[in-house]
CSV table of C-alpha atoms in Angstrom, one decimal:
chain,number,residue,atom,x,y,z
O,93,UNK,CA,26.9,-21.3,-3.5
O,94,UNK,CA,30.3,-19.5,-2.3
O,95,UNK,CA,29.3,-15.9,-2.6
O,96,UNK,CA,26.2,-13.6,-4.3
O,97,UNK,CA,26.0,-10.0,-5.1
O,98,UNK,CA,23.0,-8.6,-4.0
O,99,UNK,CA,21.5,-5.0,-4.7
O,100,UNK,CA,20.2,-2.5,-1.5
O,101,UNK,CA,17.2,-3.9,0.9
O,102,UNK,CA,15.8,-3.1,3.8
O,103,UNK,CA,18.3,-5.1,6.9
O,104,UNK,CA,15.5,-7.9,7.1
O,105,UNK,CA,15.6,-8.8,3.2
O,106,UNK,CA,19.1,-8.7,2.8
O,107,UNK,CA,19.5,-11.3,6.0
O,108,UNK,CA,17.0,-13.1,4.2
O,109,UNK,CA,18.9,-13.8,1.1
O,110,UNK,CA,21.8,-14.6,3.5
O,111,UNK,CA,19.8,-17.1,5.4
O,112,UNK,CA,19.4,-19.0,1.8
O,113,UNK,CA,22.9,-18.8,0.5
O,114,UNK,CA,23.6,-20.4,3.5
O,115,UNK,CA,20.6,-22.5,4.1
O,116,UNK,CA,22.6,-26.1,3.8
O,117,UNK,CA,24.8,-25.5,7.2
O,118,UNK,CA,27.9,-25.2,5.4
O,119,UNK,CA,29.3,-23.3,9.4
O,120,UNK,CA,33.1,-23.9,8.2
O,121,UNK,CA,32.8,-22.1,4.7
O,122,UNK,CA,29.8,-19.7,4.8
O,123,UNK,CA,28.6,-17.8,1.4
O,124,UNK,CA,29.6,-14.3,1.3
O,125,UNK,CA,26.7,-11.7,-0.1
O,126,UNK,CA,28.2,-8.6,-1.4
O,127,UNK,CA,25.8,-5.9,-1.2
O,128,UNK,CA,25.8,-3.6,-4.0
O,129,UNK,CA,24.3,-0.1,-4.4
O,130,UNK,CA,23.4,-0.2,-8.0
O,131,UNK,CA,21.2,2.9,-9.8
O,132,UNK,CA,19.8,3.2,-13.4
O,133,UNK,CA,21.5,5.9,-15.9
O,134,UNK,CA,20.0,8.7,-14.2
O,135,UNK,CA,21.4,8.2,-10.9
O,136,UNK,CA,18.5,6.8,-9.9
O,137,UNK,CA,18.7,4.1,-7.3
O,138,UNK,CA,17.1,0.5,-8.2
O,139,UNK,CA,16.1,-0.3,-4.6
O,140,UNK,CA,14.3,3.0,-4.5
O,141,UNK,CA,12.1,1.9,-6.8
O,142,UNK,CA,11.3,-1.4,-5.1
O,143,UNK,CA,11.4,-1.2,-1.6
O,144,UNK,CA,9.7,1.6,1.4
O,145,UNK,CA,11.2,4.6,2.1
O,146,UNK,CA,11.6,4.2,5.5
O,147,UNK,CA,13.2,0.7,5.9
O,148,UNK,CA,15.6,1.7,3.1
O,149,UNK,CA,16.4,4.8,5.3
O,150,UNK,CA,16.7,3.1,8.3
O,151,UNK,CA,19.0,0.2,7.1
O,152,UNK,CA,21.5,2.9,5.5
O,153,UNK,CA,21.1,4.7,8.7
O,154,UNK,CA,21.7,1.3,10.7
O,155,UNK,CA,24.7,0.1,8.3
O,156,UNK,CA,26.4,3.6,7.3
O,157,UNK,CA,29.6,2.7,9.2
O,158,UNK,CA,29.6,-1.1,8.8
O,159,UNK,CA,31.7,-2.6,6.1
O,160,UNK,CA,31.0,-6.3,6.9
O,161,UNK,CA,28.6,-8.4,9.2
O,162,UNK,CA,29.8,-11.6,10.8
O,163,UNK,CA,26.9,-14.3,11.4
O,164,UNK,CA,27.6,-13.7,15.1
O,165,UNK,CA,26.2,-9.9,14.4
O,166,UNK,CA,23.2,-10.1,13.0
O,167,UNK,CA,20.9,-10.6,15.7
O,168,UNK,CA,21.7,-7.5,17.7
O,169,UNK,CA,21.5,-5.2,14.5
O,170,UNK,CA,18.4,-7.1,13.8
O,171,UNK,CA,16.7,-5.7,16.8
O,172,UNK,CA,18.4,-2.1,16.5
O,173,UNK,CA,16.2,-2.4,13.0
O,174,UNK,CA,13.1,-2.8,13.9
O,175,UNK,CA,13.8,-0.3,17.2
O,176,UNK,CA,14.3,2.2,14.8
O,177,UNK,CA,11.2,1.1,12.3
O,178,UNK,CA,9.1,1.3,15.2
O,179,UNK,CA,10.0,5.1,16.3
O,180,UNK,CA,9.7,6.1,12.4
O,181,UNK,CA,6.1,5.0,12.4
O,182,UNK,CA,2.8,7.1,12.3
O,183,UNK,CA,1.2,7.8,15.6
O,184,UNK,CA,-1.8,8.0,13.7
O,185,UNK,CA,-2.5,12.0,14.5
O,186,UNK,CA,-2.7,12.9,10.7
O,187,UNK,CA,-5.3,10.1,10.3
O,188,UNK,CA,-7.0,11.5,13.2
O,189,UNK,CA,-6.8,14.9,11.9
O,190,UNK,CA,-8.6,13.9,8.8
O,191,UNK,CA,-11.5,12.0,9.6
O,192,UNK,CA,-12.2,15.2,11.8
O,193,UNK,CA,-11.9,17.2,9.1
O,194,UNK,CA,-14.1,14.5,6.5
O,195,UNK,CA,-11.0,14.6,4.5
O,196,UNK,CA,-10.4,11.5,2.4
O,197,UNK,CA,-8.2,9.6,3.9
O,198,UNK,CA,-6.4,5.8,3.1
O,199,UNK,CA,-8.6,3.0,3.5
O,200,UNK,CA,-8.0,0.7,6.7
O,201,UNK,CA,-6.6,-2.4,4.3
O,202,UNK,CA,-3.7,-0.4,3.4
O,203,UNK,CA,-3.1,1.5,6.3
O,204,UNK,CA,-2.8,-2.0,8.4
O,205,UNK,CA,-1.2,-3.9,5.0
O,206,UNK,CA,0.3,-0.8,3.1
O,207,UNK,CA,-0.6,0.1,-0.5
O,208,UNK,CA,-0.8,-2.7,-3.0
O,209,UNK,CA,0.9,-2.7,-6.1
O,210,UNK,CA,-0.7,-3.8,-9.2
O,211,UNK,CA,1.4,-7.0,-10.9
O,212,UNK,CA,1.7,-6.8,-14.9
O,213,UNK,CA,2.9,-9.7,-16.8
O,214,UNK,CA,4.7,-8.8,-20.2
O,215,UNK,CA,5.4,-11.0,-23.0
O,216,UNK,CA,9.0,-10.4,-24.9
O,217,UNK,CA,8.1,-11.4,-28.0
O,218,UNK,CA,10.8,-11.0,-29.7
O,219,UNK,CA,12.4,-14.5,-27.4
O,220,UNK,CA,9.8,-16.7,-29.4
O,221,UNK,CA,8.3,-14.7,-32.7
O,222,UNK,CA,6.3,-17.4,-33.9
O,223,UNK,CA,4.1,-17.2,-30.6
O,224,UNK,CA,2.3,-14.7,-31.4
O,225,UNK,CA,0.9,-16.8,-34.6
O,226,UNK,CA,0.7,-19.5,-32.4
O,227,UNK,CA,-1.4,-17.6,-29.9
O,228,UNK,CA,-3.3,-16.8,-32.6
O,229,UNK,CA,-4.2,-20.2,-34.2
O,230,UNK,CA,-4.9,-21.1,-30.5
O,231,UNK,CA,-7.5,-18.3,-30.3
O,232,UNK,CA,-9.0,-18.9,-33.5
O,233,UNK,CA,-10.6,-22.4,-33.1
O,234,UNK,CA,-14.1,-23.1,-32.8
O,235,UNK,CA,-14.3,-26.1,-30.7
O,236,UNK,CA,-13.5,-24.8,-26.9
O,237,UNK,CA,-11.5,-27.9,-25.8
O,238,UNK,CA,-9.5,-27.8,-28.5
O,239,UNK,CA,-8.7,-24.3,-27.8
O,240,UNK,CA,-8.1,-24.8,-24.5
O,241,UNK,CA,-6.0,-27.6,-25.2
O,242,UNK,CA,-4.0,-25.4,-27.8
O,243,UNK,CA,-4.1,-22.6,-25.2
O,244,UNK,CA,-2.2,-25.4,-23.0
O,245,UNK,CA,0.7,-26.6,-25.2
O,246,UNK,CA,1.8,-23.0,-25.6
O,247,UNK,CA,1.4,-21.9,-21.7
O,248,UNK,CA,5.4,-23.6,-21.6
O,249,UNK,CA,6.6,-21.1,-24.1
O,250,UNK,CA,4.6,-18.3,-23.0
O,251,UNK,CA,5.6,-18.7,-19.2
O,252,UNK,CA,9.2,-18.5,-20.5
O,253,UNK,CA,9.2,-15.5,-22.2
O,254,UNK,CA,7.2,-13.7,-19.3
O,255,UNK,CA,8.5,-10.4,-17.3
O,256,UNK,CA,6.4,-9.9,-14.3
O,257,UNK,CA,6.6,-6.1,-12.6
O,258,UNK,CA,4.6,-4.2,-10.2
O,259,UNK,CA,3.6,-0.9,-11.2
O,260,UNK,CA,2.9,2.3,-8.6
O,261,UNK,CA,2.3,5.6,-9.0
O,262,UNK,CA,0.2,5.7,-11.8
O,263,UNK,CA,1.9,3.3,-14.4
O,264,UNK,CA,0.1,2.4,-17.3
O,265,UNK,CA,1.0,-0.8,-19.4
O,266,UNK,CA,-0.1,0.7,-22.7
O,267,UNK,CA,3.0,3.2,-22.8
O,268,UNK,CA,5.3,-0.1,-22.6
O,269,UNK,CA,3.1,-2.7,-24.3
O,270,UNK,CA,0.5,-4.1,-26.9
O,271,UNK,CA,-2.8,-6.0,-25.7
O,272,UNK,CA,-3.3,-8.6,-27.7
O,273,UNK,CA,-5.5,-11.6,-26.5
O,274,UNK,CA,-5.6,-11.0,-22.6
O,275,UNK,CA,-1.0,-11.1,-22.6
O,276,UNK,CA,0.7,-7.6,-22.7
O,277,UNK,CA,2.9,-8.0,-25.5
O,278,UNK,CA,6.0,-5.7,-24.6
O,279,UNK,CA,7.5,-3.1,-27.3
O,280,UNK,CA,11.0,-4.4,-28.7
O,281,UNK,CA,12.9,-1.0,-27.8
O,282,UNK,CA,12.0,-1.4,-23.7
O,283,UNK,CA,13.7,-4.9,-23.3
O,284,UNK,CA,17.6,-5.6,-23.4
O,285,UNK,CA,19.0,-8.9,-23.0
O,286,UNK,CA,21.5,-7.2,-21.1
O,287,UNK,CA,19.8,-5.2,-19.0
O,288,UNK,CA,16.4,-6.4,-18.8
O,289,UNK,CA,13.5,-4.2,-18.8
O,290,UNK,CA,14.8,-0.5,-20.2
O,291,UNK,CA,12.1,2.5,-19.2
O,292,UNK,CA,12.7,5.4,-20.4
O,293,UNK,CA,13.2,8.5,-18.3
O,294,UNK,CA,9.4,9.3,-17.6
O,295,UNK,CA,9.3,6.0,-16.6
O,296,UNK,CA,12.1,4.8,-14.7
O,297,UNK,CA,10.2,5.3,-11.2
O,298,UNK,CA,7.3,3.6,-12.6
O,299,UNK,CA,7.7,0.0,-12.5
O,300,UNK,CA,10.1,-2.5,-10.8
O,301,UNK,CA,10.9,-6.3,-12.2
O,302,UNK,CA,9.7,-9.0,-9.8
């Protein structure tokens, strides 16, 4: 691999994908990553919607007068990164302040670990129509080897027609998708085979593809 394009991530993700391009040693030609800043049609930044506020913040801060890093850089900027996480984070006062106050506060899980998102998996179905029948035919028999086994010899098809996201603030799968036998089945209109998953503007902040 001689060069990738790579959207906006925090320093330590983007050094990651460099670490694989180059993972075979290659120290005469090394893969270039060109790091992109790419946004949706509102202006809305993609990486925005992915990553913490913070690190993003602190990587444009750390990288805002950098046009190109050298292997031989990466180190140093790597510990100027996580200087700088470490003075953005909470001292913990406005915790403090509201388990004086019996306010309600985040649990200890995702203060120490950060809020989970919740992972969806969508099925185009428009990739492989006749799944759905065959999902169907699957579900309707009797004997529950035999549907199992059914189940089986259509997990292939149904893996490869599978969008995985994680949702945040407040997403809900019905506005995108159909229910149908335990798979989201995602509407026609909110998948490109351009573009990939297409929200619509309500939405565009909603949900990120894995």
């Amino acid at each position: 691999m001689d060069f990738v394009i790579r959207d906006f991530a925090p320093f330590d993700s983007l050094i990651q994908i460099a670490g694989r391009c180059n993972r075979n040693g290659r120290l005469s030609h090394p893969a270039t990553v060109e790091v992109v800043d790419l946004s949706n049609e509102q202006g809305k930044r993609y990486s925005d919607m992915v990553y913490d506020d913070v690190h993003l913040q602190v990587t444009r801060q750390l990288t805002e007068e950098i046009t190109e890093i050298e292997e031989k850089d990466i180190l140093p900027l790597a510990d100027r990164y996580f200087e700088m996480l470490t003075t953005k984070k909470d001292t913990g006062m406005e915790h403090l302040k509201k388990f004086a106050r019996w306010e309600e506060d985040k649990s200890v899980k995702e203060l120490l670990r950060g809020k989970e998102r919740e992972k969806y998996t969508f099925l185009v179905i428009k990739q492989d129509p006749e799944l759905k029948d065959e999902m169907t035919k699957a579900n309707n028999i009797d004997d529950r080897w035999k549907r199992r086994e059914a189940w089986r010899a259509i997990a292939g098809r149904i893996t490869k027609i599978s969008v995985s996201v994680y949702a945040k603030r407040g997403f809900d799968p019905q506005d995108i998708a159909t229910e149908y036998l335990g798979q989201w089945i995602l509407h026609d209109r909110f998948y490109s085979k351009d573009q990939g998953l297409v929200l619509d503007d309500d939405s565009t902040g909603e949900v990120l593809i894995l």
